[in-house]
Amino acid sequence: MTNSESDGLFDNDWEDRGELAWTEADWIKYLDEQEESVRNYIKRYDKLADAPDRVDEVARQMGWELSLDAQTDDEAAAEELEAEEMLAGGDWDPYTLHRNPVYIASRALYVSLISHWERVAAQPDRVPAALAITLQSALYRGNDQMTHAVQALEMGDYTLAVCLFKRALSVLNTTLARLSAPDVASTPLAVRYREYALPRLFDLREIWLRVMNECRASAESDDGAD
């Protein structure tokens, strides 16, 4: 899993571990486990759908820290011990995009939005074709832009991440505008979907804005250090 051209993104201790020798079966199991995290997020979110602080509460239930400064000394010590055990040759899992809390939360919300709309749009006699296609396209494009943004976040390129999250927000605003169109108001199934979708879309916006603020702060801190 090392990358000799990563420009210092990985410490030498990790590079000394060499390639991660996983088979296709290992990776399939790993990806299945990460998809389970997405499903767990959706389950917890749905149970708290009416709670005003649902984003923060679900994050707590998932065991995530809400900011880098929230880590306790005990947790930091535990992470350091875990890293030492891995470097000593113990079993370890790779850290990929799929384990990033921003990715899990965003993907979970988009999965719920897309799957719900697909069930609605599958009734062509009750939903205009143009509405079905354009809204589904907006949802898929938003999910795609979000993925690129989190990839930049994982690379540590915070300025690029902000720019990509801006693009994701632009698509999200397009989605919100589409849900306010006259053909939605005249389609009962679409109206019910809008009631379901709006809180989730606004929560996506809230998550991304928080991340963008942290990215800007980190980028400014890096510039100040230089």
PDB file of C-alpha atoms in Angstrom:
ATOM      1  CA  MET A   1       0.000   0.000   0.000  1.00  0.00           C
ATOM      2  CA  THR A   2       3.029   2.305  -0.057  1.00  0.00           C
ATOM      3  CA  ASN A   3       3.641   4.946  -2.674  1.00  0.00           C
ATOM      4  CA  SER A   4       7.216   6.056  -3.087  1.00  0.00           C
ATOM      5  CA  GLU A   5       6.103   9.147  -4.994  1.00  0.00           C
ATOM      6  CA  SER A   6       3.652  10.379  -2.343  1.00  0.00           C
ATOM      7  CA  ASP A   7       5.832  13.426  -1.516  1.00  0.00           C
ATOM      8  CA  GLY A   8       5.981  12.633   2.169  1.00  0.00           C
ATOM      9  CA  LEU A   9       2.332  11.767   2.726  1.00  0.00           C
ATOM     10  CA  PHE A  10       3.441   8.527   4.367  1.00  0.00           C
ATOM     11  CA  ASP A  11       6.080   8.167   7.071  1.00  0.00           C
ATOM     12  CA  ASN A  12       9.072   5.959   6.393  1.00  0.00           C
ATOM     13  CA  ASP A  13       7.930   3.557   9.099  1.00  0.00           C
ATOM     14  CA  TRP A  14       4.846   2.778   7.040  1.00  0.00           C
ATOM     15  CA  GLU A  15       6.839   2.541   3.812  1.00  0.00           C
ATOM     16  CA  ASP A  16       9.053  -0.088   5.426  1.00  0.00           C
ATOM     17  CA  ARG A  17       6.042  -2.385   5.692  1.00  0.00           C
ATOM     18  CA  GLY A  18       6.048  -2.921   1.934  1.00  0.00           C
ATOM     19  CA  GLU A  19       3.043  -3.839  -0.177  1.00  0.00           C
ATOM     20  CA  LEU A  20      -0.154  -5.073   1.437  1.00  0.00           C
ATOM     21  CA  ALA A  21      -0.487  -8.668   0.224  1.00  0.00           C
ATOM     22  CA  TRP A  22      -4.256  -9.024   0.015  1.00  0.00           C
ATOM     23  CA  THR A  23      -6.100 -11.297  -2.361  1.00  0.00           C
ATOM     24  CA  GLU A  24      -9.240 -10.330  -4.264  1.00  0.00           C
ATOM     25  CA  ALA A  25     -11.255 -12.150  -1.604  1.00  0.00           C
ATOM     26  CA  ASP A  26      -9.626 -10.028   1.119  1.00  0.00           C
ATOM     27  CA  TRP A  27     -10.500  -6.811  -0.681  1.00  0.00           C
ATOM     28  CA  ILE A  28     -14.053  -7.942  -1.374  1.00  0.00           C
ATOM     29  CA  LYS A  29     -14.510  -8.691   2.330  1.00  0.00           C
ATOM     30  CA  TYR A  30     -13.017  -5.311   3.219  1.00  0.00           C
ATOM     31  CA  LEU A  31     -15.336  -3.450   0.820  1.00  0.00           C
ATOM     32  CA  ASP A  32     -18.353  -5.370   2.108  1.00  0.00           C
ATOM     33  CA  GLU A  33     -17.444  -4.306   5.644  1.00  0.00           C
ATOM     34  CA  GLN A  34     -17.241  -0.673   4.569  1.00  0.00           C
ATOM     35  CA  GLU A  35     -20.642  -0.920   2.871  1.00  0.00           C
ATOM     36  CA  GLU A  36     -21.981  -2.226   6.174  1.00  0.00           C
ATOM     37  CA  SER A  37     -20.792   1.020   7.762  1.00  0.00           C
ATOM     38  CA  VAL A  38     -22.880   2.912   5.197  1.00  0.00           C
ATOM     39  CA  ARG A  39     -25.930   0.797   6.033  1.00  0.00           C
ATOM     40  CA  ASN A  40     -25.360   1.323   9.755  1.00  0.00           C
ATOM     41  CA  TYR A  41     -25.249   5.065   9.226  1.00  0.00           C
ATOM     42  CA  ILE A  42     -28.539   5.002   7.313  1.00  0.00           C
ATOM     43  CA  LYS A  43     -30.216   2.931  10.045  1.00  0.00           C
ATOM     44  CA  ARG A  44     -29.076   5.288  12.793  1.00  0.00           C
ATOM     45  CA  TYR A  45     -29.974   8.365  10.767  1.00  0.00           C
ATOM     46  CA  ASP A  46     -33.474   7.102   9.991  1.00  0.00           C
ATOM     47  CA  LYS A  47     -34.114   6.499  13.693  1.00  0.00           C
ATOM     48  CA  LEU A  48     -33.063  10.076  14.460  1.00  0.00           C
ATOM     49  CA  ALA A  49     -34.635  11.684  11.385  1.00  0.00           C
ATOM     50  CA  ASP A  50     -36.734  14.064  13.501  1.00  0.00           C
ATOM     51  CA  ALA A  51     -33.933  15.064  15.887  1.00  0.00           C
ATOM     52  CA  PRO A  52     -32.564  18.581  15.301  1.00  0.00           C
ATOM     53  CA  ASP A  53     -28.995  17.451  16.111  1.00  0.00           C
ATOM     54  CA  ARG A  54     -29.193  14.213  14.107  1.00  0.00           C
ATOM     55  CA  VAL A  55     -25.927  14.793  12.220  1.00  0.00           C
ATOM     56  CA  ASP A  56     -23.904  15.144  15.424  1.00  0.00           C
ATOM     57  CA  GLU A  57     -25.783  12.389  17.231  1.00  0.00           C
ATOM     58  CA  VAL A  58     -25.316   9.852  14.453  1.00  0.00           C
ATOM     59  CA  ALA A  59     -21.614  10.749  14.345  1.00  0.00           C
ATOM     60  CA  ARG A  60     -21.370  10.066  18.079  1.00  0.00           C
ATOM     61  CA  GLN A  61     -23.158   6.743  17.700  1.00  0.00           C
ATOM     62  CA  MET A  62     -20.797   5.782  14.872  1.00  0.00           C
ATOM     63  CA  GLY A  63     -17.863   6.491  17.189  1.00  0.00           C
ATOM     64  CA  TRP A  64     -16.513   9.422  15.209  1.00  0.00           C
ATOM     65  CA  GLU A  65     -14.865  12.514  16.605  1.00  0.00           C
ATOM     66  CA  LEU A  66     -16.587  15.707  15.487  1.00  0.00           C
ATOM     67  CA  SER A  67     -13.328  17.611  15.112  1.00  0.00           C
ATOM     68  CA  LEU A  68      -9.613  16.977  15.257  1.00  0.00           C
ATOM     69  CA  ASP A  69      -9.403  18.877  18.544  1.00  0.00           C
ATOM     70  CA  ALA A  70     -11.970  16.620  20.217  1.00  0.00           C
ATOM     71  CA  GLN A  71      -9.615  13.676  20.586  1.00  0.00           C
ATOM     72  CA  THR A  72      -8.844  12.823  24.212  1.00  0.00           C
ATOM     73  CA  ASP A  73      -5.405  11.933  25.534  1.00  0.00           C
ATOM     74  CA  ASP A  74      -6.535   8.345  26.160  1.00  0.00           C
ATOM     75  CA  GLU A  75      -7.803   7.984  22.604  1.00  0.00           C
ATOM     76  CA  ALA A  76      -4.603   9.458  21.196  1.00  0.00           C
ATOM     77  CA  ALA A  77      -2.549   7.036  23.305  1.00  0.00           C
ATOM     78  CA  ALA A  78      -4.683   4.113  22.141  1.00  0.00           C
ATOM     79  CA  GLU A  79      -4.167   5.091  18.493  1.00  0.00           C
ATOM     80  CA  GLU A  80      -0.426   5.391  19.033  1.00  0.00           C
ATOM     81  CA  LEU A  81      -0.330   1.943  20.645  1.00  0.00           C
ATOM     82  CA  GLU A  82      -2.339   0.469  17.782  1.00  0.00           C
ATOM     83  CA  ALA A  83       0.077   1.984  15.264  1.00  0.00           C
ATOM     84  CA  GLU A  84       3.060   0.537  17.129  1.00  0.00           C
ATOM     85  CA  GLU A  85       1.453  -2.928  17.147  1.00  0.00           C
ATOM     86  CA  MET A  86       0.828  -2.733  13.419  1.00  0.00           C
ATOM     87  CA  LEU A  87       4.372  -1.668  12.721  1.00  0.00           C
ATOM     88  CA  ALA A  88       5.571  -4.601  14.826  1.00  0.00           C
ATOM     89  CA  GLY A  89       3.969  -6.974  12.348  1.00  0.00           C
ATOM     90  CA  GLY A  90       0.428  -7.425  13.665  1.00  0.00           C
ATOM     91  CA  ASP A  91      -2.675  -7.711  11.509  1.00  0.00           C
ATOM     92  CA  TRP A  92      -3.897  -4.423  10.112  1.00  0.00           C
ATOM     93  CA  ASP A  93      -6.478  -3.052   7.740  1.00  0.00           C
ATOM     94  CA  PRO A  94      -5.647  -0.393   5.186  1.00  0.00           C
ATOM     95  CA  TYR A  95      -7.138   3.047   5.504  1.00  0.00           C
ATOM     96  CA  THR A  96      -8.943   3.926   2.284  1.00  0.00           C
ATOM     97  CA  LEU A  97     -11.467   6.490   1.158  1.00  0.00           C
ATOM     98  CA  HIS A  98     -14.249   4.098   2.196  1.00  0.00           C
ATOM     99  CA  ARG A  99     -13.419   4.541   5.890  1.00  0.00           C
ATOM    100  CA  ASN A 100     -13.520   8.331   5.862  1.00  0.00           C
ATOM    101  CA  PRO A 101     -16.459   9.517   8.032  1.00  0.00           C
ATOM    102  CA  VAL A 102     -17.317  12.320   5.582  1.00  0.00           C
ATOM    103  CA  TYR A 103     -17.507   9.776   2.784  1.00  0.00           C
ATOM    104  CA  ILE A 104     -19.581   7.311   4.817  1.00  0.00           C
ATOM    105  CA  ALA A 105     -22.080   9.953   5.942  1.00  0.00           C
ATOM    106  CA  SER A 106     -22.387  11.541   2.503  1.00  0.00           C
ATOM    107  CA  ARG A 107     -22.625   8.257   0.677  1.00  0.00           C
ATOM    108  CA  ALA A 108     -25.208   6.958   3.149  1.00  0.00           C
ATOM    109  CA  LEU A 109     -27.420   9.995   2.620  1.00  0.00           C
ATOM    110  CA  TYR A 110     -27.051   9.783  -1.158  1.00  0.00           C
ATOM    111  CA  VAL A 111     -27.747   6.042  -1.171  1.00  0.00           C
ATOM    112  CA  SER A 112     -30.976   6.677   0.707  1.00  0.00           C
ATOM    113  CA  LEU A 113     -31.930   9.546  -1.612  1.00  0.00           C
ATOM    114  CA  ILE A 114     -31.171   7.636  -4.805  1.00  0.00           C
ATOM    115  CA  SER A 115     -32.756   4.335  -3.802  1.00  0.00           C
ATOM    116  CA  HIS A 116     -35.906   6.102  -2.592  1.00  0.00           C
ATOM    117  CA  TRP A 117     -36.216   8.111  -5.812  1.00  0.00           C
ATOM    118  CA  GLU A 118     -35.626   5.022  -7.971  1.00  0.00           C
ATOM    119  CA  ARG A 119     -38.639   3.396  -6.338  1.00  0.00           C
ATOM    120  CA  VAL A 120     -40.702   6.502  -7.050  1.00  0.00           C
ATOM    121  CA  ALA A 121     -39.465   6.945 -10.623  1.00  0.00           C
ATOM    122  CA  ALA A 122     -40.198   3.292 -11.400  1.00  0.00           C
ATOM    123  CA  GLN A 123     -43.864   4.276 -11.683  1.00  0.00           C
ATOM    124  CA  PRO A 124     -43.890   6.059 -15.089  1.00  0.00           C
ATOM    125  CA  ASP A 125     -47.658   6.398 -15.124  1.00  0.00           C
ATOM    126  CA  ARG A 126     -47.457   8.510 -11.955  1.00  0.00           C
ATOM    127  CA  VAL A 127     -44.162  10.388 -12.453  1.00  0.00           C
ATOM    128  CA  PRO A 128     -43.281  12.436 -15.590  1.00  0.00           C
ATOM    129  CA  ALA A 129     -40.318  10.932 -17.442  1.00  0.00           C
ATOM    130  CA  ALA A 130     -38.460  14.244 -17.610  1.00  0.00           C
ATOM    131  CA  LEU A 131     -38.729  14.651 -13.841  1.00  0.00           C
ATOM    132  CA  ALA A 132     -37.597  11.080 -13.193  1.00  0.00           C
ATOM    133  CA  ILE A 133     -34.520  11.408 -15.402  1.00  0.00           C
ATOM    134  CA  THR A 134     -33.366  14.898 -14.452  1.00  0.00           C
ATOM    135  CA  LEU A 135     -33.680  14.392 -10.700  1.00  0.00           C
ATOM    136  CA  GLN A 136     -31.946  11.026 -10.794  1.00  0.00           C
ATOM    137  CA  SER A 137     -29.143  12.563 -12.858  1.00  0.00           C
ATOM    138  CA  ALA A 138     -28.700  15.374 -10.321  1.00  0.00           C
ATOM    139  CA  LEU A 139     -28.491  12.898  -7.447  1.00  0.00           C
ATOM    140  CA  TYR A 140     -25.869  10.781  -9.197  1.00  0.00           C
ATOM    141  CA  ARG A 141     -23.810  13.837 -10.162  1.00  0.00           C
ATOM    142  CA  GLY A 142     -23.898  15.109  -6.590  1.00  0.00           C
ATOM    143  CA  ASN A 143     -22.676  11.771  -5.264  1.00  0.00           C
ATOM    144  CA  ASP A 144     -19.892  11.729  -7.858  1.00  0.00           C
ATOM    145  CA  GLN A 145     -18.705  15.254  -7.024  1.00  0.00           C
ATOM    146  CA  MET A 146     -18.750  14.419  -3.313  1.00  0.00           C
ATOM    147  CA  THR A 147     -16.511  11.389  -3.935  1.00  0.00           C
ATOM    148  CA  HIS A 148     -13.934  13.504  -5.778  1.00  0.00           C
ATOM    149  CA  ALA A 149     -13.991  16.045  -2.955  1.00  0.00           C
ATOM    150  CA  VAL A 150     -13.335  13.439  -0.274  1.00  0.00           C
ATOM    151  CA  GLN A 151     -10.538  11.966  -2.389  1.00  0.00           C
ATOM    152  CA  ALA A 152      -8.839  15.376  -2.360  1.00  0.00           C
ATOM    153  CA  LEU A 153      -9.424  15.527   1.395  1.00  0.00           C
ATOM    154  CA  GLU A 154      -7.716  12.151   1.787  1.00  0.00           C
ATOM    155  CA  MET A 155      -4.752  13.399  -0.259  1.00  0.00           C
ATOM    156  CA  GLY A 156      -4.376  16.312   2.155  1.00  0.00           C
ATOM    157  CA  ASP A 157      -4.951  18.884  -0.604  1.00  0.00           C
ATOM    158  CA  TYR A 158      -7.368  21.030   1.368  1.00  0.00           C
ATOM    159  CA  THR A 159      -7.673  23.847  -1.164  1.00  0.00           C
ATOM    160  CA  LEU A 160      -8.588  21.381  -3.910  1.00  0.00           C
ATOM    161  CA  ALA A 161     -11.057  19.709  -1.543  1.00  0.00           C
ATOM    162  CA  VAL A 162     -12.786  23.059  -0.942  1.00  0.00           C
ATOM    163  CA  CYS A 163     -13.085  23.668  -4.675  1.00  0.00           C
ATOM    164  CA  LEU A 164     -14.542  20.197  -5.253  1.00  0.00           C
ATOM    165  CA  PHE A 165     -16.972  20.534  -2.358  1.00  0.00           C
ATOM    166  CA  LYS A 166     -18.081  23.819  -3.948  1.00  0.00           C
ATOM    167  CA  ARG A 167     -18.893  21.864  -7.097  1.00  0.00           C
ATOM    168  CA  ALA A 168     -20.778  19.299  -5.053  1.00  0.00           C
ATOM    169  CA  LEU A 169     -22.733  22.102  -3.392  1.00  0.00           C
ATOM    170  CA  SER A 170     -23.558  23.561  -6.798  1.00  0.00           C
ATOM    171  CA  VAL A 171     -25.075  20.243  -7.880  1.00  0.00           C
ATOM    172  CA  LEU A 172     -26.886  19.982  -4.546  1.00  0.00           C
ATOM    173  CA  ASN A 173     -28.406  23.433  -5.119  1.00  0.00           C
ATOM    174  CA  THR A 174     -29.482  22.283  -8.579  1.00  0.00           C
ATOM    175  CA  THR A 175     -31.172  19.295  -6.945  1.00  0.00           C
ATOM    176  CA  LEU A 176     -32.985  21.557  -4.491  1.00  0.00           C
ATOM    177  CA  ALA A 177     -34.118  23.807  -7.340  1.00  0.00           C
ATOM    178  CA  ARG A 178     -35.389  20.804  -9.284  1.00  0.00           C
ATOM    179  CA  LEU A 179     -37.456  19.733  -6.297  1.00  0.00           C
ATOM    180  CA  SER A 180     -39.068  23.180  -6.284  1.00  0.00           C
ATOM    181  CA  ALA A 181     -40.145  22.988  -9.938  1.00  0.00           C
ATOM    182  CA  PRO A 182     -43.854  23.100 -10.904  1.00  0.00           C
ATOM    183  CA  ASP A 183     -43.935  19.499 -12.165  1.00  0.00           C
ATOM    184  CA  VAL A 184     -42.904  18.322  -8.694  1.00  0.00           C
ATOM    185  CA  ALA A 185     -45.686  20.308  -7.042  1.00  0.00           C
ATOM    186  CA  SER A 186     -48.207  18.734  -9.421  1.00  0.00           C
ATOM    187  CA  THR A 187     -46.982  15.168  -8.798  1.00  0.00           C
ATOM    188  CA  PRO A 188     -48.128  13.763  -5.414  1.00  0.00           C
ATOM    189  CA  LEU A 189     -45.423  11.088  -5.297  1.00  0.00           C
ATOM    190  CA  ALA A 190     -42.745  13.705  -5.983  1.00  0.00           C
ATOM    191  CA  VAL A 191     -44.158  15.985  -3.290  1.00  0.00           C
ATOM    192  CA  ARG A 192     -43.844  13.181  -0.730  1.00  0.00           C
ATOM    193  CA  TYR A 193     -40.330  12.467  -1.947  1.00  0.00           C
ATOM    194  CA  ARG A 194     -39.432  16.142  -1.544  1.00  0.00           C
ATOM    195  CA  GLU A 195     -40.521  16.000   2.100  1.00  0.00           C
ATOM    196  CA  TYR A 196     -38.257  12.988   2.557  1.00  0.00           C
ATOM    197  CA  ALA A 197     -35.324  14.456   0.621  1.00  0.00           C
ATOM    198  CA  LEU A 198     -35.053  18.042   1.857  1.00  0.00           C
ATOM    199  CA  PRO A 199     -33.747  17.276   5.388  1.00  0.00           C
ATOM    200  CA  ARG A 200     -31.153  14.915   3.931  1.00  0.00           C
ATOM    201  CA  LEU A 201     -30.009  17.416   1.319  1.00  0.00           C
ATOM    202  CA  PHE A 202     -29.697  20.168   3.922  1.00  0.00           C
ATOM    203  CA  ASP A 203     -27.737  17.809   6.183  1.00  0.00           C
ATOM    204  CA  LEU A 204     -25.362  17.064   3.311  1.00  0.00           C
ATOM    205  CA  ARG A 205     -24.873  20.800   2.890  1.00  0.00           C
ATOM    206  CA  GLU A 206     -24.206  21.182   6.630  1.00  0.00           C
ATOM    207  CA  ILE A 207     -21.611  18.381   6.641  1.00  0.00           C
ATOM    208  CA  TRP A 208     -19.793  19.748   3.609  1.00  0.00           C
ATOM    209  CA  LEU A 209     -19.755  23.328   4.872  1.00  0.00           C
ATOM    210  CA  ARG A 210     -18.218  22.157   8.147  1.00  0.00           C
ATOM    211  CA  VAL A 211     -15.555  20.214   6.275  1.00  0.00           C
ATOM    212  CA  MET A 212     -14.836  23.177   3.993  1.00  0.00           C
ATOM    213  CA  ASN A 213     -14.339  25.439   7.024  1.00  0.00           C
ATOM    214  CA  GLU A 214     -11.912  22.933   8.555  1.00  0.00           C
ATOM    215  CA  CYS A 215     -10.087  22.602   5.228  1.00  0.00           C
ATOM    216  CA  ARG A 216      -9.678  26.385   4.969  1.00  0.00           C
ATOM    217  CA  ALA A 217      -8.408  26.552   8.556  1.00  0.00           C
ATOM    218  CA  SER A 218      -5.922  23.733   7.882  1.00  0.00           C
ATOM    219  CA  ALA A 219      -4.742  25.347   4.647  1.00  0.00           C
ATOM    220  CA  GLU A 220      -4.227  28.698   6.418  1.00  0.00           C
ATOM    221  CA  SER A 221      -2.348  26.931   9.218  1.00  0.00           C
ATOM    222  CA  ASP A 222      -0.075  25.233   6.680  1.00  0.00           C
ATOM    223  CA  ASP A 223       0.572  28.550   4.930  1.00  0.00           C
ATOM    224  CA  GLY A 224       1.387  30.181   8.251  1.00  0.00           C
ATOM    225  CA  ALA A 225       3.836  27.406   9.108  1.00  0.00           C
ATOM    226  CA  ASP A 226       5.678  28.047   5.851  1.00  0.00           C
TER     227      ASP A 226
END
